[in-house]
C-alpha atoms as a PDB file:
ATOM      1  CA  MET A   1     -50.039  46.607  20.190  1.00  0.00           C
ATOM      2  CA  ILE A   2     -50.994  46.864  23.772  1.00  0.00           C
ATOM      3  CA  LYS A   3     -48.134  46.331  26.160  1.00  0.00           C
ATOM      4  CA  PRO A   4     -48.711  43.476  28.659  1.00  0.00           C
ATOM      5  CA  SER A   5     -49.617  44.842  32.120  1.00  0.00           C
ATOM      6  CA  GLU A   6     -50.901  48.159  30.585  1.00  0.00           C
ATOM      7  CA  LYS A   7     -54.258  49.137  32.108  1.00  0.00           C
ATOM      8  CA  ARG A   8     -56.897  50.056  29.554  1.00  0.00           C
ATOM      9  CA  GLU A   9     -60.550  50.701  29.114  1.00  0.00           C
ATOM     10  CA  PHE A  10     -62.425  48.725  26.447  1.00  0.00           C
ATOM     11  CA  LEU A  11     -65.806  49.757  25.046  1.00  0.00           C
ATOM     12  CA  LEU A  12     -67.818  46.686  24.039  1.00  0.00           C
ATOM     13  CA  SER A  13     -70.348  46.739  21.195  1.00  0.00           C
ATOM     14  CA  ASN A  14     -73.207  46.222  23.752  1.00  0.00           C
ATOM     15  CA  GLY A  15     -72.289  49.548  25.444  1.00  0.00           C
ATOM     16  CA  GLU A  16     -70.512  48.097  28.370  1.00  0.00           C
ATOM     17  CA  ARG A  17     -67.152  49.428  29.551  1.00  0.00           C
ATOM     18  CA  ILE A  18     -64.463  47.111  30.952  1.00  0.00           C
ATOM     19  CA  PHE A  19     -61.231  48.354  32.632  1.00  0.00           C
ATOM     20  CA  GLY A  20     -58.387  46.076  33.404  1.00  0.00           C
ATOM     21  CA  LYS A  21     -54.711  45.157  33.112  1.00  0.00           C
ATOM     22  CA  VAL A  22     -53.831  43.553  29.744  1.00  0.00           C
ATOM     23  CA  LEU A  23     -52.310  40.132  30.316  1.00  0.00           C
ATOM     24  CA  TYR A  24     -51.986  38.767  26.810  1.00  0.00           C
ATOM     25  CA  GLU A  25     -53.155  39.600  23.253  1.00  0.00           C
ATOM     26  CA  ALA A  26     -53.990  37.029  20.518  1.00  0.00           C
ATOM     27  CA  SER A  27     -55.124  37.897  17.037  1.00  0.00           C
ATOM     28  CA  ASP A  28     -58.824  37.439  17.925  1.00  0.00           C
ATOM     29  CA  THR A  29     -58.858  37.806  21.749  1.00  0.00           C
ATOM     30  CA  ILE A  30     -57.459  40.046  24.485  1.00  0.00           C
ATOM     31  CA  TYR A  31     -57.041  38.651  27.940  1.00  0.00           C
ATOM     32  CA  ILE A  32     -57.352  41.226  30.822  1.00  0.00           C
ATOM     33  CA  GLU A  33     -57.233  41.034  34.651  1.00  0.00           C
ATOM     34  CA  HIS A  34     -60.233  42.928  36.026  1.00  0.00           C
ATOM     35  CA  ALA A  35     -59.953  44.072  39.659  1.00  0.00           C
ATOM     36  CA  THR A  36     -63.256  42.552  40.710  1.00  0.00           C
ATOM     37  CA  LEU A  37     -64.077  39.916  38.062  1.00  0.00           C
ATOM     38  CA  GLY A  38     -60.674  38.299  37.707  1.00  0.00           C
ATOM     39  CA  VAL A  39     -59.339  37.253  34.316  1.00  0.00           C
ATOM     40  CA  LEU A  40     -61.593  38.066  31.451  1.00  0.00           C
ATOM     41  CA  THR A  41     -61.346  36.977  27.814  1.00  0.00           C
ATOM     42  CA  LEU A  42     -62.523  39.736  25.442  1.00  0.00           C
ATOM     43  CA  PRO A  43     -63.131  38.628  21.829  1.00  0.00           C
ATOM     44  CA  ARG A  44     -62.042  41.320  19.469  1.00  0.00           C
ATOM     45  CA  ALA A  45     -65.355  41.027  17.587  1.00  0.00           C
ATOM     46  CA  GLN A  46     -67.092  42.274  20.822  1.00  0.00           C
ATOM     47  CA  ILE A  47     -64.905  45.384  21.059  1.00  0.00           C
ATOM     48  CA  ALA A  48     -66.517  48.364  19.440  1.00  0.00           C
ATOM     49  CA  LYS A  49     -64.892  50.171  16.628  1.00  0.00           C
ATOM     50  CA  ARG A  50     -67.308  53.173  16.531  1.00  0.00           C
ATOM     51  CA  LEU A  51     -69.678  52.920  19.515  1.00  0.00           C
ATOM     52  CA  VAL A  52     -72.482  55.486  19.621  1.00  0.00           C
ATOM     53  CA  GLU A  53     -75.617  56.122  21.636  1.00  0.00           C
ATOM     54  CA  LEU A  54     -78.504  57.276  19.447  1.00  0.00           C
ATOM     55  CA  ILE A  55     -81.655  58.895  20.710  1.00  0.00           C
ATOM     56  CA  LEU A  56     -84.596  58.629  18.308  1.00  0.00           C
ATOM     57  CA  ILE A  57     -87.289  61.241  18.176  1.00  0.00           C
ATOM     58  CA  ASN A  58     -89.618  58.974  20.175  1.00  0.00           C
ATOM     59  CA  GLY A  59     -87.042  58.861  22.965  1.00  0.00           C
ATOM     60  CA  ASP A  60     -85.851  55.336  22.379  1.00  0.00           C
ATOM     61  CA  ARG A  61     -82.097  54.855  22.880  1.00  0.00           C
ATOM     62  CA  ILE A  62     -79.891  52.617  20.823  1.00  0.00           C
ATOM     63  CA  VAL A  63     -76.320  51.780  21.783  1.00  0.00           C
ATOM     64  CA  GLY A  64     -74.263  49.962  19.185  1.00  0.00           C
ATOM     65  CA  ASP A  65     -71.396  49.800  16.798  1.00  0.00           C
ATOM     66  CA  VAL A  66     -71.742  51.923  13.654  1.00  0.00           C
ATOM     67  CA  VAL A  67     -71.007  49.721  10.583  1.00  0.00           C
ATOM     68  CA  ALA A  68     -71.830  52.095   7.858  1.00  0.00           C
ATOM     69  CA  GLU A  69     -73.471  55.515   7.284  1.00  0.00           C
ATOM     70  CA  THR A  70     -75.267  57.039   4.270  1.00  0.00           C
ATOM     71  CA  PRO A  71     -77.052  60.423   4.098  1.00  0.00           C
ATOM     72  CA  GLU A  72     -80.335  58.585   4.550  1.00  0.00           C
ATOM     73  CA  CYS A  73     -79.462  55.847   7.106  1.00  0.00           C
ATOM     74  CA  LEU A  74     -77.144  54.784   9.784  1.00  0.00           C
ATOM     75  CA  PHE A  75     -76.438  51.047  10.121  1.00  0.00           C
ATOM     76  CA  VAL A  76     -75.790  49.969  13.687  1.00  0.00           C
ATOM     77  CA  ARG A  77     -74.859  46.525  15.100  1.00  0.00           C
ATOM     78  CA  HIS A  78     -76.763  46.147  18.331  1.00  0.00           C
ATOM     79  CA  ALA A  79     -75.714  43.454  20.881  1.00  0.00           C
ATOM     80  CA  SER A  80     -79.249  42.002  21.381  1.00  0.00           C
ATOM     81  CA  LEU A  81     -81.226  43.149  18.218  1.00  0.00           C
ATOM     82  CA  GLY A  82     -78.581  42.509  15.611  1.00  0.00           C
ATOM     83  CA  MET A  83     -78.164  44.803  12.628  1.00  0.00           C
ATOM     84  CA  LEU A  84     -80.447  47.882  12.725  1.00  0.00           C
ATOM     85  CA  THR A  85     -81.104  50.414   9.985  1.00  0.00           C
ATOM     86  CA  VAL A  86     -81.808  53.826  11.575  1.00  0.00           C
ATOM     87  CA  PRO A  87     -83.165  56.513   9.181  1.00  0.00           C
ATOM     88  CA  GLN A  88     -81.379  59.794   9.777  1.00  0.00           C
ATOM     89  CA  THR A  89     -84.817  61.513  10.025  1.00  0.00           C
ATOM     90  CA  GLN A  90     -85.544  59.502  13.162  1.00  0.00           C
ATOM     91  CA  ARG A  91     -82.378  60.709  15.041  1.00  0.00           C
ATOM     92  CA  SER A  92     -82.637  63.623  17.404  1.00  0.00           C
ATOM     93  CA  THR A  93     -80.386  65.695  19.562  1.00  0.00           C
ATOM     94  CA  ARG A  94     -83.273  67.713  21.150  1.00  0.00           C
ATOM     95  CA  VAL A  95     -85.329  65.059  22.880  1.00  0.00           C
ATOM     96  CA  VAL A  96     -87.245  65.990  26.039  1.00  0.00           C
ATOM     97  CA  GLU A  97     -89.622  64.355  28.512  1.00  0.00           C
ATOM     98  CA  ALA A  98     -92.538  66.607  29.439  1.00  0.00           C
ATOM     99  CA  ILE A  99     -94.157  65.580  32.805  1.00  0.00           C
ATOM    100  CA  LEU A 100     -97.591  67.097  33.060  1.00  0.00           C
ATOM    101  CA  LYS A 101     -99.354  68.040  36.288  1.00  0.00           C
ATOM    102  CA  ASP A 102    -101.797  65.116  35.825  1.00  0.00           C
ATOM    103  CA  GLY A 103     -98.866  62.662  35.734  1.00  0.00           C
ATOM    104  CA  ASP A 104     -98.863  62.012  32.048  1.00  0.00           C
ATOM    105  CA  ARG A 105     -95.510  61.972  30.174  1.00  0.00           C
ATOM    106  CA  ILE A 106     -94.806  63.057  26.660  1.00  0.00           C
ATOM    107  CA  LEU A 107     -91.484  62.037  25.115  1.00  0.00           C
ATOM    108  CA  GLY A 108     -90.294  63.520  21.806  1.00  0.00           C
ATOM    109  CA  GLU A 109     -88.299  65.988  19.917  1.00  0.00           C
ATOM    110  CA  VAL A 110     -88.506  69.712  20.558  1.00  0.00           C
ATOM    111  CA  LEU A 111     -89.575  71.555  17.425  1.00  0.00           C
ATOM    112  CA  ALA A 112     -90.106  75.045  18.850  1.00  0.00           C
ATOM    113  CA  GLU A 113     -90.060  76.712  22.270  1.00  0.00           C
ATOM    114  CA  THR A 114     -91.062  80.064  23.842  1.00  0.00           C
ATOM    115  CA  ASP A 115     -91.393  81.291  27.409  1.00  0.00           C
ATOM    116  CA  THR A 116     -94.943  79.946  27.678  1.00  0.00           C
ATOM    117  CA  TYR A 117     -94.973  76.717  25.640  1.00  0.00           C
ATOM    118  CA  THR A 118     -93.012  73.983  24.018  1.00  0.00           C
ATOM    119  CA  VAL A 119     -93.882  72.201  20.783  1.00  0.00           C
ATOM    120  CA  ILE A 120     -92.982  68.491  20.854  1.00  0.00           C
ATOM    121  CA  ARG A 121     -93.134  65.896  18.080  1.00  0.00           C
ATOM    122  CA  SER A 122     -94.085  62.636  19.717  1.00  0.00           C
ATOM    123  CA  ALA A 123     -93.953  59.333  17.796  1.00  0.00           C
ATOM    124  CA  THR A 124     -97.329  58.361  19.123  1.00  0.00           C
ATOM    125  CA  LEU A 125     -99.192  61.640  19.604  1.00  0.00           C
ATOM    126  CA  GLY A 126     -97.819  63.534  16.658  1.00  0.00           C
ATOM    127  CA  THR A 127     -97.078  67.245  17.156  1.00  0.00           C
ATOM    128  CA  VAL A 128     -98.259  68.564  20.548  1.00  0.00           C
ATOM    129  CA  THR A 129     -98.076  72.102  22.002  1.00  0.00           C
ATOM    130  CA  VAL A 130     -97.515  71.877  25.780  1.00  0.00           C
ATOM    131  CA  GLN A 131     -98.285  75.007  27.808  1.00  0.00           C
ATOM    132  CA  HIS A 132     -95.609  75.475  30.504  1.00  0.00           C
ATOM    133  CA  GLN A 133     -98.401  76.117  33.077  1.00  0.00           C
ATOM    134  CA  GLN A 134     -99.444  72.467  32.450  1.00  0.00           C
ATOM    135  CA  LEU A 135     -95.995  71.114  33.315  1.00  0.00           C
ATOM    136  CA  THR A 136     -94.594  69.698  36.471  1.00  0.00           C
ATOM    137  CA  MET A 137     -91.159  69.277  34.801  1.00  0.00           C
ATOM    138  CA  LEU A 138     -89.480  69.475  31.431  1.00  0.00           C
ATOM    139  CA  ASN A 139     -86.629  66.989  31.552  1.00  0.00           C
ATOM    140  CA  ARG A 140     -83.863  68.085  29.165  1.00  0.00           C
ATOM    141  CA  LYS A 141     -81.233  65.664  30.402  1.00  0.00           C
ATOM    142  CA  ILE A 142     -81.992  63.301  27.497  1.00  0.00           C
ATOM    143  CA  GLU A 143     -79.382  64.243  24.871  1.00  0.00           C
ATOM    144  CA  GLN A 144     -77.679  62.268  22.176  1.00  0.00           C
ATOM    145  CA  ILE A 145     -74.035  61.763  22.859  1.00  0.00           C
ATOM    146  CA  THR A 146     -71.209  60.098  20.996  1.00  0.00           C
ATOM    147  CA  LEU A 147     -69.235  57.713  23.176  1.00  0.00           C
ATOM    148  CA  LYS A 148     -65.397  57.721  23.105  1.00  0.00           C
ATOM    149  CA  THR A 149     -64.112  55.505  20.315  1.00  0.00           C
ATOM    150  CA  LEU A 150     -61.283  53.042  20.654  1.00  0.00           C
ATOM    151  CA  PRO A 151     -58.180  53.162  18.480  1.00  0.00           C
ATOM    152  CA  PRO A 152     -58.044  50.640  15.577  1.00  0.00           C
ATOM    153  CA  ALA A 153     -57.184  47.054  16.538  1.00  0.00           C
ATOM    154  CA  PRO A 154     -53.434  46.404  16.469  1.00  0.00           C
ATOM    155  CA  PRO A 155     -51.897  43.865  14.065  1.00  0.00           C
ATOM    156  CA  ALA A 156     -51.924  40.227  15.052  1.00  0.00           C
ATOM    157  CA  ILE A 157     -49.143  38.964  17.197  1.00  0.00           C
ATOM    158  CA  GLU A 158     -47.214  36.171  15.562  1.00  0.00           C
ATOM    159  CA  ASP A 159     -44.832  33.733  17.301  1.00  0.00           C
ATOM    160  CA  LYS A 160     -41.293  33.471  15.946  1.00  0.00           C
ATOM    161  CA  PRO A 161     -40.609  30.169  14.458  1.00  0.00           C
ATOM    162  CA  SER A 162     -38.315  28.120  16.673  1.00  0.00           C
ATOM    163  CA  GLY A 163     -35.104  27.100  15.129  1.00  0.00           C
END
């Protein structure tokens, strides 16, 4: 259980982070005081249990709550799109954005790299070899990360019967 007046960060299933002082806890809701927004009601169903950010080989980002995982697929609850099935073959940790001198951009997964070229698998263009002399920039800041997970929800608080 969270102690009243304890400050805590909550990761929501839509990827947002909320930090505030816990005022009260109910079985399905946590009430916090946010420094700027005032008193907020956080439904426990909106608090992520295993929040992740996935980057697909085409560069798309998905932030959601992992519901289940198999060797073939990851099942993610997305705040706007609902339940998504993400094939493991579509996930990547080596996504780059190649910005060419003519202004074109290629987004995809790095398959191979040397001092003179980078091979990128793009979802729309297929496998492309980009000569480094054709590049303005190779943006490597796009990496898949796992966000910090929250501890499991505490047991429900029950009032003592009056008597």
